[in-house]
Coordinates of C-alpha atoms and ligand atoms in Angstrom, one line a residue:
X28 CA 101.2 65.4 92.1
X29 CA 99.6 61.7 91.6
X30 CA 96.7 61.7 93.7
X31 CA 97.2 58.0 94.0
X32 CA 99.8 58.3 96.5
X33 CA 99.1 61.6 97.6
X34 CA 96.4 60.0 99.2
X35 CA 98.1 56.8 100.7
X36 CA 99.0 56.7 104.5
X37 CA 102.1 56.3 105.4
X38 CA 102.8 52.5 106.3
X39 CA 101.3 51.4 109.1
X40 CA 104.6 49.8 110.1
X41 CA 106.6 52.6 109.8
X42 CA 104.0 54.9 111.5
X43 CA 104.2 52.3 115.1
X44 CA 108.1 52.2 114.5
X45 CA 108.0 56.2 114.4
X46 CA 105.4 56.0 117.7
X47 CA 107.6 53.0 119.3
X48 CA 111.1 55.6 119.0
X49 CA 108.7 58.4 120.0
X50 CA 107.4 56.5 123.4
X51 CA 110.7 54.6 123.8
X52 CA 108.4 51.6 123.3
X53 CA 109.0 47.7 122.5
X54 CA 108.6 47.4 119.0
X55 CA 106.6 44.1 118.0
X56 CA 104.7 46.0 115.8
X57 CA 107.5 46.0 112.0
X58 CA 108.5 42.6 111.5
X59 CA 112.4 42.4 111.6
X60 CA 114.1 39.6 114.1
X61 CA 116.2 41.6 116.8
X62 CA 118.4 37.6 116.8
X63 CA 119.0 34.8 114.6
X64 CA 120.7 36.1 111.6
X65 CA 124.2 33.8 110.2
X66 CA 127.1 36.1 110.8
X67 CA 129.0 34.3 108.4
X68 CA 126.8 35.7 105.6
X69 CA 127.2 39.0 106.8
X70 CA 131.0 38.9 107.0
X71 CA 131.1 37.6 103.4
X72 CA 128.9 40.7 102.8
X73 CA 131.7 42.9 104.2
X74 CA 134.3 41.1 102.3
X75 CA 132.7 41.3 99.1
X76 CA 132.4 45.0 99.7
X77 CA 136.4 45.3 100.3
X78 CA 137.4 42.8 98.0
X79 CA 134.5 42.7 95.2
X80 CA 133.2 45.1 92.5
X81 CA 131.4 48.1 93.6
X82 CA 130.0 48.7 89.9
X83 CA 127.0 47.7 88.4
X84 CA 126.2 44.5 87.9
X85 CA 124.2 43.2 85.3
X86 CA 120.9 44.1 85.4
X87 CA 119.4 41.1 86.0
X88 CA 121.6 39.8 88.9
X89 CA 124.8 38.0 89.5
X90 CA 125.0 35.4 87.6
X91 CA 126.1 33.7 90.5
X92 CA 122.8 34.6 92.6
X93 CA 120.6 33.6 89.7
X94 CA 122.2 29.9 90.0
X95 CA 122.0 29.9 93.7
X96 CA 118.3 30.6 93.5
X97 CA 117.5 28.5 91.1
X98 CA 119.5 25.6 92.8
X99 CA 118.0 26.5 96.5
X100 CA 114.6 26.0 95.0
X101 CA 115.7 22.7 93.2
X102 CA 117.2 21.4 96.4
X103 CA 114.4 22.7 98.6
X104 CA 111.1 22.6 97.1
X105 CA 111.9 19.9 93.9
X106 CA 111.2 23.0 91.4
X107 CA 113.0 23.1 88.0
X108 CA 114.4 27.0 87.5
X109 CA 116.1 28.2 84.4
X110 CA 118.2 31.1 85.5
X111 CA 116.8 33.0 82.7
X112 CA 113.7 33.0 84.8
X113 CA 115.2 34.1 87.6
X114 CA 115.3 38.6 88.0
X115 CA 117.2 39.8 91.4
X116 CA 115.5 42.4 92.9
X117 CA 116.1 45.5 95.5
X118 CA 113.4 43.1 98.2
X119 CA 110.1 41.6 97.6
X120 CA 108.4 44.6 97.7
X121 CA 110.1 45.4 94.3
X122 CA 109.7 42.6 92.7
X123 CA 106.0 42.8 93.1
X124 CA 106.2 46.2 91.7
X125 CA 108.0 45.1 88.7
X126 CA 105.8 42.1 88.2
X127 CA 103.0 44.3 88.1
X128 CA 103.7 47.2 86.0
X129 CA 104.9 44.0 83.2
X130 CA 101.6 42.1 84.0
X131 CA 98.9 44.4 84.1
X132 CA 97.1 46.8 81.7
X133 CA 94.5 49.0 82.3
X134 CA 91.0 47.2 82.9
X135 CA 92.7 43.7 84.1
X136 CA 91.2 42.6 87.2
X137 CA 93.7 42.0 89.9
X138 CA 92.0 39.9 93.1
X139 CA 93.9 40.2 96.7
X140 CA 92.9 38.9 99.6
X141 CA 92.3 40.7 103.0
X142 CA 93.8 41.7 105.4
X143 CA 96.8 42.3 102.7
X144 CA 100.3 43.3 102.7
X145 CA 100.0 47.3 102.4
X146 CA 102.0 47.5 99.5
X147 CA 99.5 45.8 96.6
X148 CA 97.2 47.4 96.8
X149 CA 98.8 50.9 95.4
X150 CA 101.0 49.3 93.2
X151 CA 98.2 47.7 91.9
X152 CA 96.2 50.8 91.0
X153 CA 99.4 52.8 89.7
X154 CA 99.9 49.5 87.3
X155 CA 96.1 50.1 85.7
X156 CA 94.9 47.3 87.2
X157 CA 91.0 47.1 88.6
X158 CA 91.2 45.9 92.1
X159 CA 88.6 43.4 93.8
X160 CA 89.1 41.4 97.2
X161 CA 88.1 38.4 98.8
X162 CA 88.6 38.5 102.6
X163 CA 89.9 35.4 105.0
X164 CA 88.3 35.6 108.2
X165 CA 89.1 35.3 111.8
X166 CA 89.9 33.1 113.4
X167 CA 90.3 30.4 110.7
X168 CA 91.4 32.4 107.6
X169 CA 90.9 30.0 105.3
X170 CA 90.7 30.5 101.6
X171 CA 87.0 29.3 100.9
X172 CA 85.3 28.3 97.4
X173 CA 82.5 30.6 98.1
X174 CA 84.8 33.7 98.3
X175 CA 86.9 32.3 95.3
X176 CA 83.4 31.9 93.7
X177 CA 82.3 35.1 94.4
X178 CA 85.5 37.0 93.4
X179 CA 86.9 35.5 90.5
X180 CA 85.0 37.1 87.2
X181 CA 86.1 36.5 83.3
X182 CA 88.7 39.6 83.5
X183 CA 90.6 38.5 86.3
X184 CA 93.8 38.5 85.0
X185 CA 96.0 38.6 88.3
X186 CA 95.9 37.3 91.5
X187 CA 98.3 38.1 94.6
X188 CA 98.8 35.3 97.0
X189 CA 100.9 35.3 99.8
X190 CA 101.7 31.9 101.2
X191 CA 102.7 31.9 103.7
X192 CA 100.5 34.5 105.2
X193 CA 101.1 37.9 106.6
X194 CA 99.8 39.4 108.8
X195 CA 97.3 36.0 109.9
X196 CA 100.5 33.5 110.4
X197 CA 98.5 30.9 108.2
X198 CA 100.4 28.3 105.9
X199 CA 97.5 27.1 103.3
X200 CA 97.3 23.6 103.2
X201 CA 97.7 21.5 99.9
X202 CA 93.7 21.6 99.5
X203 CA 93.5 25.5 99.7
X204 CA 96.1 26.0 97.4
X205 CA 94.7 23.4 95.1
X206 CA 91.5 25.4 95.3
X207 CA 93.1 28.4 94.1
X208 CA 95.3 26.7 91.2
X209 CA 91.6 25.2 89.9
X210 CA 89.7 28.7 90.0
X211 CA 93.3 30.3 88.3
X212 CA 93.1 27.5 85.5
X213 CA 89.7 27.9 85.3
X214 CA 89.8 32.1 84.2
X215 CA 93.3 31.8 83.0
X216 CA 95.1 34.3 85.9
X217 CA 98.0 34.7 86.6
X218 CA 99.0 34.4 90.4
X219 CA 101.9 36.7 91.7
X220 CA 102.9 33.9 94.6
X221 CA 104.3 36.4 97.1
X222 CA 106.5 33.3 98.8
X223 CA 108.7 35.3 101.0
X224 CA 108.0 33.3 104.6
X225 CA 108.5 30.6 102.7
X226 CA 111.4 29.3 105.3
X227 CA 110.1 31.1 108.3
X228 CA 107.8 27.9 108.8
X229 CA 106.9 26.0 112.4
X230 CA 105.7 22.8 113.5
X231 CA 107.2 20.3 110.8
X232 CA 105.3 22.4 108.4
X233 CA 106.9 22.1 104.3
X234 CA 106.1 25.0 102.6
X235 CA 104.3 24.1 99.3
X236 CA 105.4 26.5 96.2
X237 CA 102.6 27.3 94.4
X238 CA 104.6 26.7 91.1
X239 CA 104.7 23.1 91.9
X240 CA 100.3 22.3 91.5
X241 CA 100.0 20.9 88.3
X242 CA 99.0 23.1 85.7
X243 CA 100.5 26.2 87.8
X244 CA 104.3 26.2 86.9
X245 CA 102.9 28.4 84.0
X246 CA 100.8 30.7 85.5
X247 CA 102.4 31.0 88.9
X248 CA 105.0 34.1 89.6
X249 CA 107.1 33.5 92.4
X250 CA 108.5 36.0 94.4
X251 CA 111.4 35.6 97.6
X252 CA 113.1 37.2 99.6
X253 CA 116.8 37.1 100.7
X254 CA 116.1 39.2 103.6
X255 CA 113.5 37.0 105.5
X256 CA 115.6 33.9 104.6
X257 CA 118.3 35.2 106.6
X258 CA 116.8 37.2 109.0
X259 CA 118.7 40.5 107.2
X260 CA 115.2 42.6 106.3
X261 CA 117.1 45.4 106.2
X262 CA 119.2 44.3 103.1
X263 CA 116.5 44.3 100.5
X264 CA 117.9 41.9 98.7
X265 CA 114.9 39.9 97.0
X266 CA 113.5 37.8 93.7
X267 CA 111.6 36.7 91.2
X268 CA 110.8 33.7 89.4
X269 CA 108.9 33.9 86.1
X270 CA 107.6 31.5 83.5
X271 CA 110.1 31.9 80.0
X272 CA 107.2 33.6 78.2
X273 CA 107.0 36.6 81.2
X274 CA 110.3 36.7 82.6
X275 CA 111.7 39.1 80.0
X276 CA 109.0 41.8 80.6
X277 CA 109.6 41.6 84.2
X278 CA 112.9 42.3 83.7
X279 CA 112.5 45.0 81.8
X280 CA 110.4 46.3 84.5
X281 CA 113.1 46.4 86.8
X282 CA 115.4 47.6 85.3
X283 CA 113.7 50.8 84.9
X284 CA 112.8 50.8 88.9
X285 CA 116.2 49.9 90.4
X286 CA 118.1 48.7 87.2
X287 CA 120.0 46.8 90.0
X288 CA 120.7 45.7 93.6
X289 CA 124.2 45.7 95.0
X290 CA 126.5 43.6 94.1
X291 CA 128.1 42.5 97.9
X292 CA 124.8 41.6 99.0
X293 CA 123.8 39.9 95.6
X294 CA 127.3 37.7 96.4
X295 CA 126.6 36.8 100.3
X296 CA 123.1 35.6 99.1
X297 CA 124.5 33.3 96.8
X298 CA 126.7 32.2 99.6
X299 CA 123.9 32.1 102.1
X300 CA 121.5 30.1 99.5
X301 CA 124.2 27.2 99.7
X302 CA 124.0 26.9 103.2
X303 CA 122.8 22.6 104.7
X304 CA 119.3 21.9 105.6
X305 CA 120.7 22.3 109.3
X306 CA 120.9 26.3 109.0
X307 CA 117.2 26.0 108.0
X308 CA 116.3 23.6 111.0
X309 CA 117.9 25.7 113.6
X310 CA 116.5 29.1 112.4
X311 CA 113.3 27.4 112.1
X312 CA 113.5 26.1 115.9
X313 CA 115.1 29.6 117.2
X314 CA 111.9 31.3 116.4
X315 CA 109.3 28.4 117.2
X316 CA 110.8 28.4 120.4
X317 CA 110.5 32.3 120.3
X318 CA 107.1 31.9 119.5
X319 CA 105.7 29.7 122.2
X320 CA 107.8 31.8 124.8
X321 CA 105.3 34.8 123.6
X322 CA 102.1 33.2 123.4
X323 CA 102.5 30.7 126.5
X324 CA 103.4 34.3 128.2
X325 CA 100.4 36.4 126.6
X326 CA 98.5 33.6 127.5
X327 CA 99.2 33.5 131.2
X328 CA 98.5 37.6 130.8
X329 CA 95.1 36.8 129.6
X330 CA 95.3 37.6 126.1
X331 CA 93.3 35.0 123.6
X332 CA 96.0 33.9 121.0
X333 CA 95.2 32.6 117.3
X334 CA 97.6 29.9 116.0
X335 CA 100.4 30.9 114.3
X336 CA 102.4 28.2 111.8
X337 CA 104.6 30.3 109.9
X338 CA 106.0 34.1 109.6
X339 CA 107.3 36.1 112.4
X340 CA 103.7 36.9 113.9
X341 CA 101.0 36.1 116.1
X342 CA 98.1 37.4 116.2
X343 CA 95.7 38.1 119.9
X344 CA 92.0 38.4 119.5
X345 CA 90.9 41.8 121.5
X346 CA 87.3 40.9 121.8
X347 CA 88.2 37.0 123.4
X348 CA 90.9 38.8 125.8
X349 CA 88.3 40.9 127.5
X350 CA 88.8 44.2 125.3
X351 CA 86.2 46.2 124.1
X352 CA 88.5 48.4 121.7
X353 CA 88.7 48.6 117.9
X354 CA 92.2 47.3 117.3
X355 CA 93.7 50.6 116.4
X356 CA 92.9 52.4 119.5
X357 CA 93.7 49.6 121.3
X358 CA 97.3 49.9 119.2
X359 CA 97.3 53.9 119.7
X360 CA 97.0 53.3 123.9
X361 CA 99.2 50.8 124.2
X362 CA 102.3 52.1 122.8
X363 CA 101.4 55.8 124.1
X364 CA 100.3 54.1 127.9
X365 CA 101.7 50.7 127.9
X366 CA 105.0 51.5 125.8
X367 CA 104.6 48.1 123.7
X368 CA 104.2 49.0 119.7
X369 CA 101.6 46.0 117.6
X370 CA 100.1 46.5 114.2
X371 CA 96.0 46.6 114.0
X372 CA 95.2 44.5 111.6
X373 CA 92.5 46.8 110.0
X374 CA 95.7 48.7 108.3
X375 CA 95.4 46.2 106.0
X376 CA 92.2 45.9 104.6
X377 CA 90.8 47.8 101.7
X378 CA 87.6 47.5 102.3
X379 CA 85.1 46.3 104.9
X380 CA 87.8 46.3 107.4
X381 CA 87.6 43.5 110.4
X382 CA 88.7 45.4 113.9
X383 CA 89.2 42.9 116.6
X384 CA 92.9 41.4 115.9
X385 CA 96.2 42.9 116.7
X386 CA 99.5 41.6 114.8
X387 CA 102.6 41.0 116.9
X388 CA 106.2 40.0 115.9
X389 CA 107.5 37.3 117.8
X390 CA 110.9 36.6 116.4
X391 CA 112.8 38.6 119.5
X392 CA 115.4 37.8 122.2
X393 CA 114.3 36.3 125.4
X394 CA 114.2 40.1 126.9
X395 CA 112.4 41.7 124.5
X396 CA 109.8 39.1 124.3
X397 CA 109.4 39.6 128.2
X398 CA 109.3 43.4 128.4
X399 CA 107.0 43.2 125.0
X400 CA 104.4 40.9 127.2
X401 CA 104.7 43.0 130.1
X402 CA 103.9 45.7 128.8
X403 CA 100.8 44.4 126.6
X404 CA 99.8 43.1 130.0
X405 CA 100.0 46.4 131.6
X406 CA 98.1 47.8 128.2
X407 CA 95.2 44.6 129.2
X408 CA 94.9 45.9 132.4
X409 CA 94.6 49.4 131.4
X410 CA 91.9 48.4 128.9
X411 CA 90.1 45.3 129.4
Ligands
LIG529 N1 107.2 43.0 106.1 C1 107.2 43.8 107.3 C2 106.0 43.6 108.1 O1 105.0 43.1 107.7 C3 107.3 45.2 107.1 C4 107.9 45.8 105.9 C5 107.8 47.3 105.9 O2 108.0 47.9 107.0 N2 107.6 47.9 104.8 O3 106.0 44.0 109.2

């Protein structure tokens, strides 16, 4: 058995979903909308499954989802895509894998920064790689030249940077990122851009592709995702974008993961990616206006709650809403006590944990958002 994983937890987000079944709880802990997905996309999902192939198809994608990618980020976000850039993946999550067993070798220098999505951090080490962190830090979470400074070393050879940013809701700003593209140019890293929220933004916010700093569209690996686009997680349907010189590697990589993703969903993403800028304005406003009906709410329940400008999660400060507990026992009581499920935050650090922020998903109906708040109110009361 490799120790590696042996070793690993078992998500954190599937652990509160298994405690939220358990305790017949409100789940805002996973992040999957319970609303908002186009049910036109979905029934050409269902047709392509009557009507379509159900055999492999190539390996790298559709070619009819490669083009729609490449033309969504042309339209979208002004980026010039060859499809032959362009790998379909079974989600995100396996394109970072792929990415990673084609990028690394044993010795590289891979920098993440905490708190970090669960996943890199094994796939990382299982790729050879040498991990090292640089932490963002509450209540800000800004990327900072001193951390950069003091994390970057001649072998970095990788960097993972999700933008925008799970689990602390921040969208970078031009000036952050810019930061990061000099300090990449500077060692010659890569970046793996994980770009998956990259729709899921609030406030008039653009999202800005990493790909797109001058100097990066080389050195910049972007990865998407199909199902946070169209609020369909549970599709897996995701992407990525490499420069000529990598793409082939990464391909290669997947196709000894997955080889493939199905071919019906492959087709209603390429359908989905046509869709007018109105789709985008309304999804965005379904689930801005989800978000200030949760934090106006845990607001009024006393809970202190950080800004939140893109992704489906806020995040409440336990220490400045009157609570003395470590965020996981604050998690553990609240879905056992309270029946409300939220993610501690320390789940997702490596090292040097921080303890005093809870994660909660936002993008819910009306009703769930109400009986979620209730509850964490009930868990306040209980523990404040
Ligand atoms: N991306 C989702 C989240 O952050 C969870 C994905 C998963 O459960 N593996 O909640």
């Amino acid at each position: 058995m490799n120790p590696l994983f042996a070793a690993q937890p078992t998500s954190i987000f599937e652990q509160m979903s298994g405690l939220a079944r358990e305790y017949g709880a409100v789940n805002l802990g996973q992040g999957f909308p319970d609303f908002g997905w186009p049910d036109d996309v979905v029934a050409k999902a269902a047709e392509a499954l009557t009507t379509g192939s159900n055999q492999y198809p190539p390996m790298r994608g559709l070619a009819e989802t490669r083009e729609a990618v490449a033309a969504f980020y042309t339209r979208r976000q002004g980026l010039a895509i060859d499809i032959d850039q362009v790998t379909i993946t079974s989600g995100a999550t396996e394109a970072i894998a792929a990415a990673l067993m084609a990028l690394i070798s044993p010795g590289d220098e891979v920098l993440m920064f905490q708190p970090l999505y669960d996943a890199y951090l094994p796939l990382v080490l299982r790729a050879g790689g040498t991990p090292r962190f640089a932490s963002l830090t509450p209540p800000d979470w800004r990327l900072t030249e001193e951390a950069l400074a003091a994390a970057f070393t001649e072998r970095t050879r990788l960097v993972i940077f999700n933008n925008p940013h799970n689990p602390t809701a921040r969208v970078f700003d031009r000036a952050e990122l810019q930061l990061l593209a000099d300090f990449c140019i500077r060692h010659d890293a890569l970046v793996l851009s994980d770009e998956v929220w990259e729709e899921v933004v609030f406030d008039g916010l653009a999202h800005i592709p990493l790909a797109s700093l001058p100097g990066m569209a080389e050195r910049a690996i972007k990865v998407g995702s199909a199902g946070k686009i169209f609020s369909l997680t549970g599709w897996k349907v995701g992407w990525v974008i490499a420069p000529p010189a990598l793409a082939p590697t990464i391909a290669k990589a997947h196709q000894f993961l997955t080889f493939t993703t199905p071919p019906n969903l492959q087709a209603a993403v390429a359908y989905g990616l046509s869709k007018e800028e109105s789709y985008f304005v309304a999804m965005r406003a379904a689930f801005e206006r989800a978000r200030d009906r949760m934090a106006a709410a845990l607001a009024e329940a006393g809970y202190a709650v950080l800004p939140a400008a893109g992704t489906y999660f806020m995040n409440l400060d336990l220490a400045a809403s009157g609570i003395a507990l470590a965020d996981r026992d604050f998690c553990e009581g609240a879905v056992r006590e309270a029946g409300v499920a939220a993610i501690p935050n320390s789940a997702l650090y490596a090292q040097d944990a921080a303890t005093g922020t809870i994660r909660l998903c936002f993008a819910k109906r009306d009703e769930t958002i109400d009986s979620g708040v209730e509850r964490l109110a009930r868990a306040r009361s209980l523990f404040a």
